[in-house]
Coordinates of C-alpha atoms in Angstrom, one line a residue:
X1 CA -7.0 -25.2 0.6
X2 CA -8.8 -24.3 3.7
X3 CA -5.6 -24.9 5.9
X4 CA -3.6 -22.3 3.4
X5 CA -6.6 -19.8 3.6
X6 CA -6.3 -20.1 7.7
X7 CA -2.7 -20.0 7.5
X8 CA -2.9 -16.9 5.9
X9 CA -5.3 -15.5 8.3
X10 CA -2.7 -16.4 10.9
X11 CA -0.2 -14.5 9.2
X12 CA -2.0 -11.5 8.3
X13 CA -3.0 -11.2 12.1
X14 CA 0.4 -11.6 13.2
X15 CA 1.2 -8.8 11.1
X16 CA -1.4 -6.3 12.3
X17 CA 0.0 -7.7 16.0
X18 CA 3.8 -6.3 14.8
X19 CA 1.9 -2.8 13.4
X20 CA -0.2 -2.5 16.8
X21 CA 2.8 -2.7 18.6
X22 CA 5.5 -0.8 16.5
X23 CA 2.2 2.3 16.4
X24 CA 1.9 2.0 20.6
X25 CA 4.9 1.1 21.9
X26 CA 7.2 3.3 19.4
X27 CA 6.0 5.3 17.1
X28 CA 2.8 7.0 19.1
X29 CA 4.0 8.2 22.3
X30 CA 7.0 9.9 20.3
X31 CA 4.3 11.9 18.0
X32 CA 6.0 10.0 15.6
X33 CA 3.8 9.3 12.4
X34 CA 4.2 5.9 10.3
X35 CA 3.5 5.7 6.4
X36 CA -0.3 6.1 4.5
X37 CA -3.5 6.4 6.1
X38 CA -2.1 5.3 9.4
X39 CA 0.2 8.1 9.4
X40 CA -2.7 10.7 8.6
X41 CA -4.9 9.1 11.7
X42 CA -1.8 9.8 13.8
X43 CA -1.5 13.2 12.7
X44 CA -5.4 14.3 13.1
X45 CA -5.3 12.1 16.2
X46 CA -2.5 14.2 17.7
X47 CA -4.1 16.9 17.1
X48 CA -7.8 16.6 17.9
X49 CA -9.3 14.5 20.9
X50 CA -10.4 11.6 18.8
X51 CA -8.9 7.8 19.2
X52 CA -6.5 7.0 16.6
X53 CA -7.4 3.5 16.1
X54 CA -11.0 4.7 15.4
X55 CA -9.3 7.5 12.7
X56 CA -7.4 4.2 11.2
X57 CA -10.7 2.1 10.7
X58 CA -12.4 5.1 9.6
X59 CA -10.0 6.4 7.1
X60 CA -9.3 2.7 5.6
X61 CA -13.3 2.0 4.8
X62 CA -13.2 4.2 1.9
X63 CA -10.3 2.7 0.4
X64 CA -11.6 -0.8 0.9
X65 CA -14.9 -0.2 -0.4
X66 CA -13.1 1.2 -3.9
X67 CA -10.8 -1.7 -3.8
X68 CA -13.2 -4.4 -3.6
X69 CA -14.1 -3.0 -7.3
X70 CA -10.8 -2.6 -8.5
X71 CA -8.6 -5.1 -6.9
X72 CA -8.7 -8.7 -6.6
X73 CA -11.2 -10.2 -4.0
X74 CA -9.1 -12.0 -2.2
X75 CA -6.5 -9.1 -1.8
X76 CA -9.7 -7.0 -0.4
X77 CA -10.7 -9.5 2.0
X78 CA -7.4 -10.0 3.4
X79 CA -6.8 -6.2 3.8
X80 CA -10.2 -6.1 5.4
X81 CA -8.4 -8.7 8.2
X82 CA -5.4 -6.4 9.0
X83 CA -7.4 -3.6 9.1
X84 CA -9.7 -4.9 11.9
X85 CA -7.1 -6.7 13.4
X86 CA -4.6 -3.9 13.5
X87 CA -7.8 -1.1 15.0
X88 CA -8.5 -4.0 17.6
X89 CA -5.0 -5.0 18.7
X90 CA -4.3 -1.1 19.1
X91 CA -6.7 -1.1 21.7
X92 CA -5.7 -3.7 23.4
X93 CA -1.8 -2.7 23.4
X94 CA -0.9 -0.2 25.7
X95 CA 0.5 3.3 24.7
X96 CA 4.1 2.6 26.3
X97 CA 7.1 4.0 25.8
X98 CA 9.9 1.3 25.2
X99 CA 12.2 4.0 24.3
X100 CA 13.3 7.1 25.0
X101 CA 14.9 8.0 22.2
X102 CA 13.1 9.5 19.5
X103 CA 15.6 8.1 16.8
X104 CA 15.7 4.6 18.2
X105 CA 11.9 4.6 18.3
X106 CA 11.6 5.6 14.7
X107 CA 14.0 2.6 13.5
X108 CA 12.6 0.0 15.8
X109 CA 9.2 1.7 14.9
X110 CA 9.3 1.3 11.3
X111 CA 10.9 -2.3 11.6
X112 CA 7.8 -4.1 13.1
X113 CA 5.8 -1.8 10.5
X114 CA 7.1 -2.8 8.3
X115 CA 7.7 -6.7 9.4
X116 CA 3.7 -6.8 9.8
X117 CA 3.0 -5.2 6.5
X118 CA 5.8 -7.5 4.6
X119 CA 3.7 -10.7 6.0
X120 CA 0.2 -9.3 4.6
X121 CA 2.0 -8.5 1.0
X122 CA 3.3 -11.9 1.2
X123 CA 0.5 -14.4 2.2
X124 CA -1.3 -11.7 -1.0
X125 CA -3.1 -9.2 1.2
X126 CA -2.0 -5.7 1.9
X127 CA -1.9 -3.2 5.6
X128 CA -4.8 -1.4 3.8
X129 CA -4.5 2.5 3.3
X130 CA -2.2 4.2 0.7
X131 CA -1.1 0.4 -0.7
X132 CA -4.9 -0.1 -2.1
X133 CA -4.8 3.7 -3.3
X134 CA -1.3 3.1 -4.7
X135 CA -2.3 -0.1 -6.7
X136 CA -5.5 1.2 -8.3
X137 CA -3.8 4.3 -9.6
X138 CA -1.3 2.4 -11.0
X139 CA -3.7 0.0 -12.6
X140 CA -4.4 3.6 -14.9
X141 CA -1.1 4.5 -14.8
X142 CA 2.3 3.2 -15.8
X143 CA 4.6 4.1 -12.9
X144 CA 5.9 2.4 -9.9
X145 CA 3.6 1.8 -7.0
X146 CA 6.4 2.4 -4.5
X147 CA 6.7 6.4 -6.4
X148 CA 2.7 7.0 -5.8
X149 CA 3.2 6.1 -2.1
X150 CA 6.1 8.3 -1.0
X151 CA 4.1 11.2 -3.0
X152 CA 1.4 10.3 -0.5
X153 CA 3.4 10.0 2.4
X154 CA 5.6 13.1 1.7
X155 CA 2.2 15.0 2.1
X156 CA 1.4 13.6 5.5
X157 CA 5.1 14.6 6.3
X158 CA 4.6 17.9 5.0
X159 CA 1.3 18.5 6.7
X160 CA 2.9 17.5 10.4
X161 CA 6.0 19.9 9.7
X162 CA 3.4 22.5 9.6
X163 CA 1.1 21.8 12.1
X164 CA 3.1 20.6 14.6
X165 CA 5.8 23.4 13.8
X166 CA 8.9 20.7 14.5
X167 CA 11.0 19.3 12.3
X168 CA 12.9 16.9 14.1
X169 CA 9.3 14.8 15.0
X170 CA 8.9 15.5 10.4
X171 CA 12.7 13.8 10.1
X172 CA 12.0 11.5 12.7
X173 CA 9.2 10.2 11.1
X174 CA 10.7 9.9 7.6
X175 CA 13.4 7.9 9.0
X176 CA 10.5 5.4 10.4
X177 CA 8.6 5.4 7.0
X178 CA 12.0 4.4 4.8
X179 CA 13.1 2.1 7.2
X180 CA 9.2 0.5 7.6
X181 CA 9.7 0.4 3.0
X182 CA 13.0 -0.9 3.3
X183 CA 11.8 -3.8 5.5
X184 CA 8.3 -4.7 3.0
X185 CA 11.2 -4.8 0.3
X186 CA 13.1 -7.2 2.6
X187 CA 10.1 -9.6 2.8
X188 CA 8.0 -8.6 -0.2
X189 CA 8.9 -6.9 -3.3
X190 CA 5.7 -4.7 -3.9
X191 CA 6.2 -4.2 -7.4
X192 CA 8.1 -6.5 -9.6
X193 CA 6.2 -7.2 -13.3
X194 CA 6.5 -10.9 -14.0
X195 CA 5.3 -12.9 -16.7
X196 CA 3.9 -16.7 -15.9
X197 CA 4.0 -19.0 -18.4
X198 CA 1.4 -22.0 -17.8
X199 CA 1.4 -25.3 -19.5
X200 CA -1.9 -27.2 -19.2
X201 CA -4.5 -29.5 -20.2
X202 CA -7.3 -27.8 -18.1
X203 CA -7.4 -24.4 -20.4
X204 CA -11.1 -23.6 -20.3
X205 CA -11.1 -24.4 -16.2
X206 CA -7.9 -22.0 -16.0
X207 CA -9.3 -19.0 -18.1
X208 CA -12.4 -18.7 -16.4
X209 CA -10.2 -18.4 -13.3
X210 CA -7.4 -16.0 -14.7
X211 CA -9.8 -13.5 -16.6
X212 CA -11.3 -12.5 -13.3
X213 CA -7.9 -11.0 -12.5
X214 CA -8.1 -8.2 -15.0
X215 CA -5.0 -9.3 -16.6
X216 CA -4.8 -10.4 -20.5
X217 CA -4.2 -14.0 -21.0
X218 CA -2.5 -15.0 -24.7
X219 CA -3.7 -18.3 -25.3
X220 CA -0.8 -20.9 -27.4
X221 CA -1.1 -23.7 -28.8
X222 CA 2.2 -26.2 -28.3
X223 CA 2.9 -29.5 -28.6
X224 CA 5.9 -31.4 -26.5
X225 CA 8.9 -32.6 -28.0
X226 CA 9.3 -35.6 -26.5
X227 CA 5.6 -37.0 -26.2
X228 CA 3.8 -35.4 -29.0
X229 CA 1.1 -34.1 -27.1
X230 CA -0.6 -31.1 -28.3
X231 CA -1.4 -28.9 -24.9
X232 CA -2.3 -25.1 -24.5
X233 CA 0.1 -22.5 -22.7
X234 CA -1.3 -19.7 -21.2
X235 CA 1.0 -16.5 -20.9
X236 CA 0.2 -13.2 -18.7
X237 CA 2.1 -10.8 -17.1
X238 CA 1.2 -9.7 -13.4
X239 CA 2.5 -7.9 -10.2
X240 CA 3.9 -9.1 -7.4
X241 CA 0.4 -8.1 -5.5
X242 CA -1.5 -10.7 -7.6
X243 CA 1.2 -13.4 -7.6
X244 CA -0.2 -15.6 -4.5
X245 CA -3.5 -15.2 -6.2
X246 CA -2.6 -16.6 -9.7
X247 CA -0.7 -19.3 -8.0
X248 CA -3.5 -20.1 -5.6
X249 CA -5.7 -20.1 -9.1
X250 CA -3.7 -22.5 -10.6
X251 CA -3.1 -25.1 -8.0
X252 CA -6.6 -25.1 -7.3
X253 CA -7.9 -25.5 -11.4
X254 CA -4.8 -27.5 -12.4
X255 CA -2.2 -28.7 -9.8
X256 CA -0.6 -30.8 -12.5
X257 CA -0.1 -27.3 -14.8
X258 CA 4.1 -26.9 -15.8
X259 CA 4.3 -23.4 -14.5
X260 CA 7.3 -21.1 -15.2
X261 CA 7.6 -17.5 -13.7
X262 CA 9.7 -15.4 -15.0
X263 CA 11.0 -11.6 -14.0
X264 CA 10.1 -9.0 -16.4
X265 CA 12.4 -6.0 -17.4
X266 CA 9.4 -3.9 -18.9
X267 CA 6.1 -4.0 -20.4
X268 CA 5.0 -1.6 -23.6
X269 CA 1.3 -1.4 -24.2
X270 CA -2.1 -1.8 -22.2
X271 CA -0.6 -3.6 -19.3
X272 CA -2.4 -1.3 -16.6
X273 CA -5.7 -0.4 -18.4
X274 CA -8.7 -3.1 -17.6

C-alpha cells in the first residue's frame, strides 16, 4: 500500500512537471490562457503585475478547502500535491519560448496540459481548479462534468476577448483548452457512471469503507452455484473520479472480494444527492 500511495505521488508530480512546462514554455509567453482556474490566473496575471503561479495557488485554496467537504479525501489530498507541485515547478521553469508560432504553441501547449492532468485523474487525484468545482456541482446536479467545465472555461475565454481586445490570442487559446480535454479523455475518461458489483465475505469491513464515499451501497444476499456458500454482494454505482478509490477500498478490506465493473448507460433517481 505504501509503495502504491508513493507511486501515486510520483505520478501526480510528474504531471504538475508536464503542466509547469506546457504553462512556461508554450502557453505563457504567447498570452495564451489554458483551461479553469489556471486560465483565470493567466488572464489577471497578464494583466496586473502579480506572479501567476502565486494567482494559481491562490485561486485553487478555495476550491480545495470546499472539496475536502465534499469530495473524497484522498482525491483532496492528491489535488493538494499537483497544486503545490505545479505553483513550485512554475517557478523553477523558465518562461521560454519553444515556439514561435502561436498555433503550434497552443497544440503542443494543451498536450502536456493535458498529459499532466490525465496522470492526476488517473492515479484518482485531479489538477485542482474548475475539475473540484465541476464535480461538486454535479454531485447536486445531473449533468455531465465535462458540460459544467467548458461553461467555465467559455467565461475565462470570453473575459480575455474583451480585455485583451484580440481574438486570435481568445481562438488560440480555445484551440489549447480542447486539445488539453481531448488528451485527459485520451488517458482518463472524467466522467463515465459505472456500476461495481462486489462479491465478499468481509461485508461489515467493506461497508464501513464504501459509505464514506457518499455513494449508496445495495446490500444482496447470494449464494454460489457451485459451492453453496451463502456470501453478500455489494452493488454501487460511481464515477470515474472515485474508481481508484473504491478499488484501493477494496483491495485493502478484502483482496480476496470477486469484483465486476461494469459501464453504465444511465442512472434514474438520487444518484448525485448525498
Amino acid at each position: 500500500m505504501k509503495l502504491r500511495l508513493f507511486g501515486s505521488y510520483l505520478a501526480v508530480i510528474f504531471g504538475s512537471a508536464m503542466i509547469a512546462c506546457g504553462f512556461n514554455l508554450f502557453l505563457i509567453p504567447h498570452r495564451l490562457l489554458s483551461g479553469g482556474v489556471s486560465g483565470l490566473a493567466m488572464l489577471v496575471g497578464y494583466f496586473t503585475p502579480f506572479n501567476i503561479s502565486l494567482l494559481y495557488l491562490l485561486f485553487n485554496v478555495p476550491l480545495l478547502a470546499a472539496g475536502w467537504f465534499q469530495l473524497g479525501r484522498r482525491f483532496i489530498i492528491l489535488s493538494i500535491l499537483s497544486v503545490g507541485a505545479t505553483t513550485w515547478l512554475m517557478t523553477l521553469v523558465p518562461v521560454h519560448q519553444v515556439s514561435s508560432d502561436m498555433l503550434l504553441a497552443s497544440v503542443f501547449g494543451g498536450v502536456l496540459v493535458g498529459v499532466g492532468a490525465g496522470v492526476s485523474f488517473r492515479v484518482g487525484g485531479s489538477s485542482g481548479g474548475f475539475d473540484i468545482l465541476g464535480s461538486i456541482i454535479t454531485r447536486y446536479r445531473d449533468f455531465p462534468i465535462g458540460n459544467v467545465l467548458v461553461g467555465l472555461n467559455g467565461l475565462v475565454i470570453l473575459a480575455a476577448a474583451y480585455f485583451d481586445n484580440n481574438w486570435n490570442l481568445a481562438l488560440a487559446s480555445m484551440v489549447s483548452i480542447y486539445v488539453s480535454g481531448k488528451v485527459v479523455d485520451l488517458i482518463h475518461v472524467s466522467h463515465i457512471k459505472v456500476t461495481v458489483y462486489i462479491v465478499t465475505t468481509r461485508t461489515d469491513e467493506l461497508l464501513q469503507q464504501l459509505l464514506g464515499l457518499q455513494r449508496g451501497v445495495t446490500k444482496i444476499k447470494t449464494e454460489g452455484a457451485y459451492s453453496h456458500v451463502e456470501r453478500d454482494m455489494l452493488m454501487t454505482v460511481t464515477t470515474r473520479y472515485e474508481l481508484a478509490e473504491l478499488k484501493r477500498i477494496i483491495k485493502t478490506s478484502d483482496p480476496q472480494a470477486f469484483v465486476n465493473i461494469v459501464e453504465t448507460v444511465g442512472v434514474m433517481g438520487s444518484f448525485r444527492k448525498r
